[in-house]
Amino acid sequence: MAEKSCDLSFRDGRSCTPEQISQSQAGGMVVLKRIGLLMIGLIFLVTGLSAQTPKVRISAWYWLNSAPKTDWQGDFITMKNMGFTDVLLGWGLDAAGVATRISDTQKAIRLAHQAGMGAYLIVWHPHANSLTRRPEFMQIDSEGHVLKSFDVFNPEWRSTQWKTYIQKVAKAYGTEPGFSGYVFDDSFGAGGNGVVSYGAYEKKAFGEPLPTKPDDPRWDAWEKARQGWWEDWARDTTKYIRAIDPNHRHQIYLEDHFPMVVNPKRLSRLGLDFGRVAKHFDAVGGYTSARWSSDPDSGQKAAQLTPEAIEGVRKYTNPRQEIIYTFWVANQAEERLPGAAMYPTADQIKLICEAALKLGIRHIDMYGYRIGEYILKPDQTMADMVPPDPAPYKLTGQFPLKFLWDRPEVHQGLADYLKSLNR
């Protein structure tokens, strides 16, 4: 057994032997060395995290099926060179393509990572998805129409089909080095007349008759019941994801068109308390879409939507809640017209970015970089357009010269600005 070291003297007055002094000094050097190595490790860790986290995150949407696979790598390199830090990847017509085309989606994430960007995945749209429709799991509006959107209020649906789907997605991508998070798009877009839902679950849980309009008896109670069910969906959704992917650097982002989340009448019709839903997500937002024209003040008018949307969302959320600001960079007034779009210009896009940054936004998100047709033709089905692996997907119809990828006239001016935000 080694001789006990000492602190140069014993309590009874005895002095340490030379051997004990030597052992104490050696032990102290070992401790100091270990502390030094720990400090160096912490410095490298902090430096690494700082290098990976931009001052301003800048992203844009990219529909994988609006481009041949051979274009993905080049497009991602171009996006990185323009100053984008992240890309939002999805399968356009079918949000569930992230579960049916896993190998292609993983390839896209890896190509984005190689280009120096993170990749979010668009994992949900209430009705633009190919999940199997079962009548008992579908939303029904107050006029009795069975909708294409799923009844998020129904706990049986959430604990079966929904849990299976969302956890399959988390398992497929949660360990990808370039993965940034999960995006829930147009999350409250029910369809029909927007007053939902009137299925067997709601009748049993609330009791009949169910109110259908604000002046019906028990409407206030009906509104509160649905607010609770919306929160149940939010709580279950994030719980299911985090059970598989506990990495909080992988954000869970919920968004919808900003009038859907800030208009009191629409919130009442949906039975939605946006703040109660938002608190379960890492980030939320209300996106905007503008119409530009040749009017000299067109850019300023479009930029005025930005504070309206951001402040509107903040009224319903916790002050610490992160808000991602998503806005269209295609002009709705020109989207379906022939020829190249004239607007927005790079300067008009910069006006919107500046308005968001002044309000403390640190993640600016643009719709989109490369986007395809989002309406199926009568002779098309999701299964035809976005079949499961390994069948090849079909290219969606394009919006030529309307989104960022084929509007090179805005690239340089926008690139100079976006890159300046992270210098």
CSV table of C-alpha atoms in Angstrom, one decimal:
chain,number,residue,atom,x,y,z
A,1,MET,CA,0.0,0.0,0.0
A,2,ALA,CA,1.4,3.5,-0.9
A,3,GLU,CA,2.5,5.7,1.9
A,4,LYS,CA,0.0,8.4,2.8
A,5,SER,CA,0.9,11.9,1.4
A,6,CYS,CA,0.6,15.0,3.5
A,7,ASP,CA,0.0,18.7,3.5
A,8,LEU,CA,3.6,19.4,4.7
A,9,SER,CA,2.8,18.8,8.4
A,10,PHE,CA,0.7,16.6,10.6
A,11,ARG,CA,-1.7,18.0,13.3
A,12,ASP,CA,0.6,16.5,16.1
A,13,GLY,CA,3.5,18.6,14.9
A,14,ARG,CA,5.4,16.0,12.9
A,15,SER,CA,6.9,17.1,9.6
A,16,CYS,CA,6.4,15.2,6.3
A,17,THR,CA,9.2,13.0,5.0
A,18,PRO,CA,10.9,14.1,1.7
A,19,GLU,CA,9.2,11.1,0.1
A,20,GLN,CA,5.7,12.4,1.2
A,21,ILE,CA,6.5,15.9,0.1
A,22,SER,CA,7.5,14.6,-3.3
A,23,GLN,CA,4.3,12.5,-3.6
A,24,SER,CA,2.1,15.6,-2.6
A,25,GLN,CA,3.8,17.8,-5.2
A,26,ALA,CA,3.4,15.1,-7.9
A,27,GLY,CA,-0.3,14.6,-7.0
A,28,GLY,CA,-0.9,18.3,-7.2
A,29,MET,CA,0.7,18.4,-10.7
A,30,VAL,CA,-1.6,15.6,-11.8
A,31,VAL,CA,-4.6,17.5,-10.6
A,32,LEU,CA,-3.5,20.7,-12.3
A,33,LYS,CA,-2.8,18.9,-15.5
A,34,ARG,CA,-6.3,17.3,-15.4
A,35,ILE,CA,-7.9,20.7,-14.8
A,36,GLY,CA,-5.9,22.2,-17.7
A,37,LEU,CA,-7.0,19.5,-20.0
A,38,LEU,CA,-10.6,19.9,-18.9
A,39,MET,CA,-10.4,23.7,-19.6
A,40,ILE,CA,-8.9,23.1,-23.0
A,41,GLY,CA,-11.7,20.6,-23.8
A,42,LEU,CA,-14.3,23.1,-22.7
A,43,ILE,CA,-12.7,25.8,-24.9
A,44,PHE,CA,-12.8,23.6,-27.9
A,45,LEU,CA,-16.4,22.6,-27.1
A,46,VAL,CA,-17.6,26.2,-26.8
A,47,THR,CA,-15.7,27.2,-29.9
A,48,GLY,CA,-17.2,24.3,-31.8
A,49,LEU,CA,-20.7,25.1,-30.8
A,50,SER,CA,-20.1,28.8,-31.6
A,51,ALA,CA,-18.9,27.8,-35.1
A,52,GLN,CA,-21.9,25.7,-35.6
A,53,THR,CA,-24.5,28.2,-34.5
A,54,PRO,CA,-24.8,31.3,-36.7
A,55,LYS,CA,-25.7,34.7,-35.4
A,56,VAL,CA,-28.7,34.6,-37.7
A,57,ARG,CA,-30.1,31.4,-39.0
A,58,ILE,CA,-31.3,31.9,-42.6
A,59,SER,CA,-33.3,29.1,-44.4
A,60,ALA,CA,-35.4,28.5,-47.4
A,61,TRP,CA,-37.8,25.8,-48.5
A,62,TYR,CA,-36.8,23.2,-51.1
A,63,TRP,CA,-39.2,20.7,-52.6
A,64,LEU,CA,-37.1,17.6,-53.5
A,65,ASN,CA,-39.6,16.5,-56.1
A,66,SER,CA,-39.5,19.8,-57.9
A,67,ALA,CA,-35.9,19.0,-59.0
A,68,PRO,CA,-34.1,15.9,-60.4
A,69,LYS,CA,-31.8,14.3,-57.9
A,70,THR,CA,-28.9,15.4,-60.0
A,71,ASP,CA,-29.7,19.0,-59.2
A,72,TRP,CA,-29.8,18.7,-55.4
A,73,GLN,CA,-26.1,19.0,-54.7
A,74,GLY,CA,-25.5,22.0,-57.0
A,75,ASP,CA,-28.6,23.8,-55.6
A,76,PHE,CA,-27.5,23.3,-52.0
A,77,ILE,CA,-24.0,24.6,-52.8
A,78,THR,CA,-25.6,27.7,-54.5
A,79,MET,CA,-27.8,28.2,-51.4
A,80,LYS,CA,-24.8,28.0,-49.1
A,81,ASN,CA,-22.9,30.5,-51.3
A,82,MET,CA,-25.8,32.9,-51.1
A,83,GLY,CA,-25.6,32.9,-47.3
A,84,PHE,CA,-28.3,30.4,-46.4
A,85,THR,CA,-27.4,28.4,-43.2
A,86,ASP,CA,-30.2,25.9,-43.5
A,87,VAL,CA,-32.6,24.3,-46.0
A,88,LEU,CA,-36.2,23.1,-45.3
A,89,LEU,CA,-36.7,19.9,-47.2
A,90,GLY,CA,-40.0,18.3,-48.2
A,91,TRP,CA,-41.8,16.4,-50.8
A,92,GLY,CA,-44.3,19.1,-51.8
A,93,LEU,CA,-47.5,17.4,-52.6
A,94,ASP,CA,-47.0,14.8,-49.9
A,95,ALA,CA,-45.6,15.8,-46.5
A,96,ALA,CA,-45.5,12.1,-45.6
A,97,GLY,CA,-42.9,11.5,-48.3
A,98,VAL,CA,-40.3,11.8,-45.5
A,99,ALA,CA,-41.6,8.5,-44.3
A,100,THR,CA,-42.0,6.7,-47.6
A,101,ARG,CA,-38.9,8.0,-49.3
A,102,ILE,CA,-36.4,7.7,-46.5
A,103,SER,CA,-33.3,6.8,-48.5
A,104,ASP,CA,-33.7,9.8,-50.9
A,105,THR,CA,-34.4,12.1,-48.0
A,106,GLN,CA,-31.4,11.0,-46.1
A,107,LYS,CA,-29.3,11.5,-49.2
A,108,ALA,CA,-30.6,15.1,-49.5
A,109,ILE,CA,-29.8,15.8,-45.8
A,110,ARG,CA,-26.3,14.5,-46.3
A,111,LEU,CA,-25.8,16.6,-49.5
A,112,ALA,CA,-27.0,19.7,-47.6
A,113,HIS,CA,-24.6,18.9,-44.8
A,114,GLN,CA,-21.7,18.5,-47.2
A,115,ALA,CA,-22.5,21.9,-48.6
A,116,GLY,CA,-22.3,23.4,-45.1
A,117,MET,CA,-26.0,23.7,-44.3
A,118,GLY,CA,-28.3,22.2,-41.8
A,119,ALA,CA,-31.6,20.5,-43.0
A,120,TYR,CA,-35.0,20.8,-41.5
A,121,LEU,CA,-37.7,18.4,-42.6
A,122,ILE,CA,-41.3,19.4,-43.4
A,123,VAL,CA,-43.0,16.4,-41.7
A,124,TRP,CA,-46.6,17.5,-41.5
A,125,HIS,CA,-49.4,19.1,-43.4
A,126,PRO,CA,-53.0,18.4,-42.2
A,127,HIS,CA,-54.3,17.2,-45.5
A,128,ALA,CA,-51.4,17.3,-48.0
A,129,ASN,CA,-50.1,13.9,-46.9
A,130,SER,CA,-50.6,10.2,-48.1
A,131,LEU,CA,-51.3,8.7,-44.7
A,132,THR,CA,-54.1,6.1,-44.9
A,133,ARG,CA,-57.6,7.7,-44.3
A,134,ARG,CA,-59.8,5.8,-41.9
A,135,PRO,CA,-63.3,7.4,-41.6
A,136,GLU,CA,-63.3,7.3,-37.8
A,137,PHE,CA,-60.0,9.3,-37.7
A,138,MET,CA,-61.0,12.1,-40.1
A,139,GLN,CA,-62.2,15.6,-39.1
A,140,ILE,CA,-65.8,16.5,-39.8
A,141,ASP,CA,-66.9,20.2,-40.0
A,142,SER,CA,-70.0,21.6,-38.5
A,143,GLU,CA,-71.9,21.1,-41.7
A,144,GLY,CA,-71.2,17.4,-41.6
A,145,HIS,CA,-68.6,17.3,-44.3
A,146,VAL,CA,-65.9,14.6,-43.9
A,147,LEU,CA,-62.6,16.3,-44.5
A,148,LYS,CA,-59.2,15.2,-45.8
A,149,SER,CA,-57.6,16.4,-42.5
A,150,PHE,CA,-57.1,14.1,-39.5
A,151,ASP,CA,-59.0,14.5,-36.2
A,152,VAL,CA,-56.1,15.6,-34.0
A,153,PHE,CA,-58.6,15.7,-31.1
A,154,ASN,CA,-59.1,11.9,-31.2
A,155,PRO,CA,-56.7,10.3,-28.7
A,156,GLU,CA,-57.0,6.9,-30.4
A,157,TRP,CA,-55.6,8.4,-33.6
A,158,ARG,CA,-52.8,10.1,-31.8
A,159,SER,CA,-51.7,7.0,-29.9
A,160,THR,CA,-51.8,4.8,-33.0
A,161,GLN,CA,-51.4,6.1,-36.6
A,162,TRP,CA,-50.0,9.5,-35.6
A,163,LYS,CA,-47.5,8.1,-33.1
A,164,THR,CA,-46.3,5.4,-35.5
A,165,TYR,CA,-45.8,7.9,-38.3
A,166,ILE,CA,-44.0,10.7,-36.3
A,167,GLN,CA,-41.7,8.2,-34.5
A,168,LYS,CA,-40.8,6.5,-37.8
A,169,VAL,CA,-39.6,9.9,-39.0
A,170,ALA,CA,-37.7,10.6,-35.8
A,171,LYS,CA,-36.0,7.2,-36.0
A,172,ALA,CA,-35.0,7.8,-39.6
A,173,TYR,CA,-33.4,11.2,-39.2
A,174,GLY,CA,-32.7,11.9,-35.6
A,175,THR,CA,-29.1,10.7,-35.8
A,176,GLU,CA,-28.2,12.4,-39.1
A,177,PRO,CA,-25.3,14.8,-38.5
A,178,GLY,CA,-26.8,17.5,-40.7
A,179,PHE,CA,-30.3,17.3,-39.3
A,180,SER,CA,-31.8,20.6,-37.8
A,181,GLY,CA,-35.4,19.8,-36.9
A,182,TYR,CA,-39.0,19.0,-37.7
A,183,VAL,CA,-41.4,21.5,-39.4
A,184,PHE,CA,-45.2,21.4,-39.0
A,185,ASP,CA,-46.7,23.3,-41.9
A,186,ASP,CA,-50.2,25.0,-42.1
A,187,SER,CA,-50.8,23.1,-38.8
A,188,PHE,CA,-54.4,24.4,-38.3
A,189,GLY,CA,-55.7,24.2,-41.8
A,190,ALA,CA,-58.7,22.0,-41.4
A,191,GLY,CA,-60.6,22.7,-44.6
A,192,GLY,CA,-64.3,22.7,-45.0
A,193,ASN,CA,-65.9,25.6,-43.2
A,194,GLY,CA,-63.2,25.6,-40.6
A,195,VAL,CA,-65.3,24.7,-37.6
A,196,VAL,CA,-64.1,21.3,-36.4
A,197,SER,CA,-64.6,18.6,-35.3
A,198,TYR,CA,-67.9,16.7,-35.1
A,199,GLY,CA,-67.0,13.0,-35.0
A,200,ALA,CA,-67.9,10.2,-32.7
A,201,TYR,CA,-65.1,11.0,-30.3
A,202,GLU,CA,-66.2,14.6,-29.8
A,203,LYS,CA,-69.9,13.6,-29.3
A,204,LYS,CA,-68.9,11.0,-26.7
A,205,ALA,CA,-66.4,13.3,-24.9
A,206,PHE,CA,-68.4,16.5,-24.9
A,207,GLY,CA,-72.0,15.2,-25.1
A,208,GLU,CA,-74.7,15.9,-27.7
A,209,PRO,CA,-75.8,18.1,-29.3
A,210,LEU,CA,-72.5,19.7,-30.2
A,211,PRO,CA,-72.7,23.5,-30.8
A,212,THR,CA,-72.0,24.5,-34.3
A,213,LYS,CA,-72.0,28.4,-34.1
A,214,PRO,CA,-71.1,31.0,-31.4
A,215,ASP,CA,-74.7,31.8,-30.5
A,216,ASP,CA,-75.5,28.1,-29.8
A,217,PRO,CA,-75.9,27.0,-26.1
A,218,ARG,CA,-72.6,25.8,-24.6
A,219,TRP,CA,-70.5,27.3,-27.3
A,220,ASP,CA,-68.0,28.7,-24.7
A,221,ALA,CA,-67.6,25.3,-23.1
A,222,TRP,CA,-67.2,23.7,-26.6
A,223,GLU,CA,-64.5,26.2,-27.4
A,224,LYS,CA,-62.6,25.4,-24.1
A,225,ALA,CA,-62.9,21.7,-24.7
A,226,ARG,CA,-61.3,22.0,-28.1
A,227,GLN,CA,-58.6,24.2,-26.7
A,228,GLY,CA,-57.7,21.4,-24.4
A,229,TRP,CA,-57.8,18.8,-27.2
A,230,TRP,CA,-55.5,21.0,-29.4
A,231,GLU,CA,-53.0,21.1,-26.5
A,232,ASP,CA,-53.3,17.4,-26.0
A,233,TRP,CA,-52.2,16.9,-29.6
A,234,ALA,CA,-49.3,19.3,-29.2
A,235,ARG,CA,-48.2,17.6,-25.9
A,236,ASP,CA,-48.4,14.1,-27.4
A,237,THR,CA,-46.7,15.1,-30.6
A,238,THR,CA,-43.6,16.6,-29.0
A,239,LYS,CA,-43.5,13.8,-26.4
A,240,TYR,CA,-43.6,11.1,-29.2
A,241,ILE,CA,-40.7,12.8,-31.0
A,242,ARG,CA,-38.6,13.4,-27.9
A,243,ALA,CA,-39.0,9.8,-26.9
A,244,ILE,CA,-37.0,8.9,-30.0
A,245,ASP,CA,-35.0,12.0,-30.6
A,246,PRO,CA,-34.1,13.7,-27.3
A,247,ASN,CA,-31.7,16.1,-28.9
A,248,HIS,CA,-33.1,19.6,-28.4
A,249,ARG,CA,-30.8,21.0,-31.0
A,250,HIS,CA,-33.2,19.4,-33.4
A,251,GLN,CA,-36.0,22.0,-33.2
A,252,ILE,CA,-39.7,21.2,-33.5
A,253,TYR,CA,-41.2,24.1,-35.4
A,254,LEU,CA,-44.9,24.8,-35.7
A,255,GLU,CA,-46.3,27.4,-38.2
A,256,ASP,CA,-49.3,28.5,-40.1
A,257,HIS,CA,-50.4,31.5,-42.1
A,258,PHE,CA,-50.4,34.3,-39.5
A,259,PRO,CA,-54.2,35.2,-39.7
A,260,MET,CA,-54.9,31.6,-38.6
A,261,VAL,CA,-53.0,32.1,-35.4
A,262,VAL,CA,-53.8,35.7,-34.5
A,263,ASN,CA,-57.4,36.3,-35.7
A,264,PRO,CA,-59.8,35.9,-32.7
A,265,LYS,CA,-62.7,34.9,-34.9
A,266,ARG,CA,-60.7,32.1,-36.6
A,267,LEU,CA,-59.3,31.0,-33.3
A,268,SER,CA,-62.8,30.7,-31.9
A,269,ARG,CA,-64.1,28.7,-34.9
A,270,LEU,CA,-61.2,26.3,-34.5
A,271,GLY,CA,-61.4,26.2,-30.8
A,272,LEU,CA,-57.7,27.1,-30.6
A,273,ASP,CA,-55.7,28.7,-27.9
A,274,PHE,CA,-52.5,29.2,-29.8
A,275,GLY,CA,-50.4,30.0,-26.7
A,276,ARG,CA,-51.4,26.7,-25.1
A,277,VAL,CA,-50.3,24.8,-28.2
A,278,ALA,CA,-47.2,26.9,-28.8
A,279,LYS,CA,-45.6,26.3,-25.4
A,280,HIS,CA,-45.0,22.6,-26.3
A,281,PHE,CA,-42.9,23.5,-29.4
A,282,ASP,CA,-39.4,24.7,-29.6
A,283,ALA,CA,-40.3,27.4,-32.1
A,284,VAL,CA,-43.5,28.8,-33.7
A,285,GLY,CA,-44.4,31.3,-36.3
A,286,GLY,CA,-47.1,32.9,-38.5
A,287,TYR,CA,-45.9,33.3,-42.0
A,288,THR,CA,-46.8,36.1,-44.5
A,289,SER,CA,-47.3,36.3,-48.2
A,290,ALA,CA,-47.4,39.6,-50.0
A,291,ARG,CA,-48.3,41.0,-53.4
A,292,TRP,CA,-45.7,43.3,-54.9
A,293,SER,CA,-46.3,45.7,-57.8
A,294,SER,CA,-44.7,48.6,-59.6
A,295,ASP,CA,-45.9,51.1,-57.0
A,296,PRO,CA,-43.0,52.9,-55.4
A,297,ASP,CA,-44.1,52.0,-51.9
A,298,SER,CA,-44.9,48.4,-52.7
A,299,GLY,CA,-41.8,47.1,-50.9
A,300,GLN,CA,-42.6,49.1,-47.8
A,301,LYS,CA,-46.2,47.9,-47.7
A,302,ALA,CA,-45.1,44.3,-48.0
A,303,ALA,CA,-42.6,44.8,-45.2
A,304,GLN,CA,-45.3,46.2,-42.9
A,305,LEU,CA,-46.8,42.7,-42.7
A,306,THR,CA,-43.7,41.6,-40.9
A,307,PRO,CA,-44.3,43.4,-37.5
A,308,GLU,CA,-48.0,42.7,-37.8
A,309,ALA,CA,-47.3,38.9,-37.9
A,310,ILE,CA,-44.5,38.8,-35.4
A,311,GLU,CA,-46.1,41.0,-32.8
A,312,GLY,CA,-49.4,39.2,-33.4
A,313,VAL,CA,-47.8,35.8,-32.6
A,314,ARG,CA,-46.0,37.3,-29.5
A,315,LYS,CA,-49.3,38.4,-28.0
A,316,TYR,CA,-50.3,34.7,-27.7
A,317,THR,CA,-47.0,33.2,-26.7
A,318,ASN,CA,-44.5,33.2,-23.8
A,319,PRO,CA,-41.9,36.0,-24.0
A,320,ARG,CA,-39.2,33.4,-24.1
A,321,GLN,CA,-40.8,31.5,-26.9
A,322,GLU,CA,-38.7,31.4,-30.1
A,323,ILE,CA,-40.4,32.8,-33.1
A,324,ILE,CA,-39.1,31.8,-36.6
A,325,TYR,CA,-40.3,34.3,-39.2
A,326,THR,CA,-41.3,32.6,-42.5
A,327,PHE,CA,-42.3,34.7,-45.5
A,328,TRP,CA,-42.9,34.2,-49.2
A,329,VAL,CA,-40.3,35.3,-51.6
A,330,ALA,CA,-42.6,34.7,-54.6
A,331,ASN,CA,-45.1,37.3,-55.7
A,332,GLN,CA,-48.6,35.9,-55.4
A,333,ALA,CA,-49.7,38.4,-58.0
A,334,GLU,CA,-47.4,36.9,-60.6
A,335,GLU,CA,-47.2,33.3,-59.4
A,336,ARG,CA,-49.4,31.8,-62.1
A,337,LEU,CA,-48.8,34.4,-64.9
A,338,PRO,CA,-46.6,33.5,-67.9
A,339,GLY,CA,-43.1,34.9,-68.0
A,340,ALA,CA,-40.6,35.8,-65.4
A,341,ALA,CA,-41.6,37.5,-62.2
A,342,MET,CA,-40.5,41.0,-61.7
A,343,TYR,CA,-40.9,41.0,-57.9
A,344,PRO,CA,-39.8,40.9,-55.2
A,345,THR,CA,-36.4,42.4,-55.9
A,346,ALA,CA,-33.4,41.7,-53.7
A,347,ASP,CA,-33.9,45.1,-52.0
A,348,GLN,CA,-37.6,44.3,-51.3
A,349,ILE,CA,-36.6,41.0,-49.7
A,350,LYS,CA,-34.0,42.8,-47.6
A,351,LEU,CA,-36.6,45.2,-46.3
A,352,ILE,CA,-38.6,42.3,-44.9
A,353,CYS,CA,-35.5,40.7,-43.3
A,354,GLU,CA,-34.5,44.0,-41.7
A,355,ALA,CA,-38.0,44.5,-40.3
A,356,ALA,CA,-37.8,41.0,-38.7
A,357,LEU,CA,-34.3,41.5,-37.3
A,358,LYS,CA,-35.3,44.8,-35.7
A,359,LEU,CA,-37.9,42.8,-33.7
A,360,GLY,CA,-35.4,40.4,-32.4
A,361,ILE,CA,-35.9,37.5,-34.8
A,362,ARG,CA,-32.9,35.3,-35.2
A,363,HIS,CA,-34.2,32.8,-37.7
A,364,ILE,CA,-35.4,34.2,-41.0
A,365,ASP,CA,-37.1,31.6,-43.3
A,366,MET,CA,-38.0,32.1,-46.9
A,367,TYR,CA,-40.6,30.2,-49.0
A,368,GLY,CA,-39.0,29.2,-51.1
A,369,TYR,CA,-35.8,28.4,-53.0
A,370,ARG,CA,-37.2,25.8,-55.4
A,371,ILE,CA,-40.9,25.0,-55.3
A,372,GLY,CA,-43.2,23.0,-57.5
A,373,GLU,CA,-46.9,22.8,-58.3
A,374,TYR,CA,-48.8,22.1,-55.1
A,375,ILE,CA,-52.2,21.2,-56.7
A,376,LEU,CA,-52.8,17.7,-58.0
A,377,LYS,CA,-54.3,17.5,-61.5
A,378,PRO,CA,-57.4,15.4,-61.9
A,379,ASP,CA,-55.5,12.5,-63.4
A,380,GLN,CA,-52.8,12.5,-60.6
A,381,THR,CA,-52.6,10.9,-57.2
A,382,MET,CA,-50.1,11.3,-54.4
A,383,ALA,CA,-49.1,7.7,-54.9
A,384,ASP,CA,-48.3,8.3,-58.5
A,385,MET,CA,-46.4,11.5,-57.9
A,386,VAL,CA,-44.5,10.5,-54.7
A,387,PRO,CA,-44.4,6.7,-54.6
A,388,PRO,CA,-42.6,4.9,-51.9
A,389,ASP,CA,-39.0,3.9,-52.3
A,390,PRO,CA,-37.5,2.6,-54.5
A,391,ALA,CA,-39.8,3.7,-57.3
A,392,PRO,CA,-38.7,6.9,-59.0
A,393,TYR,CA,-40.6,10.0,-58.1
A,394,LYS,CA,-42.2,12.2,-60.7
A,395,LEU,CA,-41.3,15.9,-61.1
A,396,THR,CA,-44.0,18.3,-60.0
A,397,GLY,CA,-45.0,21.0,-62.4
A,398,GLN,CA,-42.7,24.0,-62.0
A,399,PHE,CA,-43.3,27.6,-61.3
A,400,PRO,CA,-40.7,28.9,-63.8
A,401,LEU,CA,-38.9,32.1,-63.0
A,402,LYS,CA,-41.0,32.7,-59.9
A,403,PHE,CA,-38.9,31.4,-56.9
A,404,LEU,CA,-35.3,32.1,-56.0
A,405,TRP,CA,-33.5,29.2,-57.8
A,406,ASP,CA,-34.2,30.5,-61.3
A,407,ARG,CA,-34.2,34.2,-60.6
A,408,PRO,CA,-30.4,34.8,-60.8
A,409,GLU,CA,-31.0,38.6,-61.1
A,410,VAL,CA,-31.7,38.6,-57.3
A,411,HIS,CA,-29.0,36.2,-56.3
A,412,GLN,CA,-26.0,38.5,-56.0
A,413,GLY,CA,-27.7,41.4,-54.2
A,414,LEU,CA,-29.4,39.0,-51.8
A,415,ALA,CA,-26.2,37.0,-51.3
A,416,ASP,CA,-24.1,40.0,-50.3
A,417,TYR,CA,-26.8,41.0,-47.8
A,418,LEU,CA,-27.4,37.5,-46.3
A,419,LYS,CA,-23.7,36.7,-45.9
A,420,SER,CA,-23.2,40.0,-44.1
A,421,LEU,CA,-25.6,38.9,-41.4
A,422,ASN,CA,-23.2,36.2,-40.2
A,423,ARG,CA,-19.9,38.0,-40.5
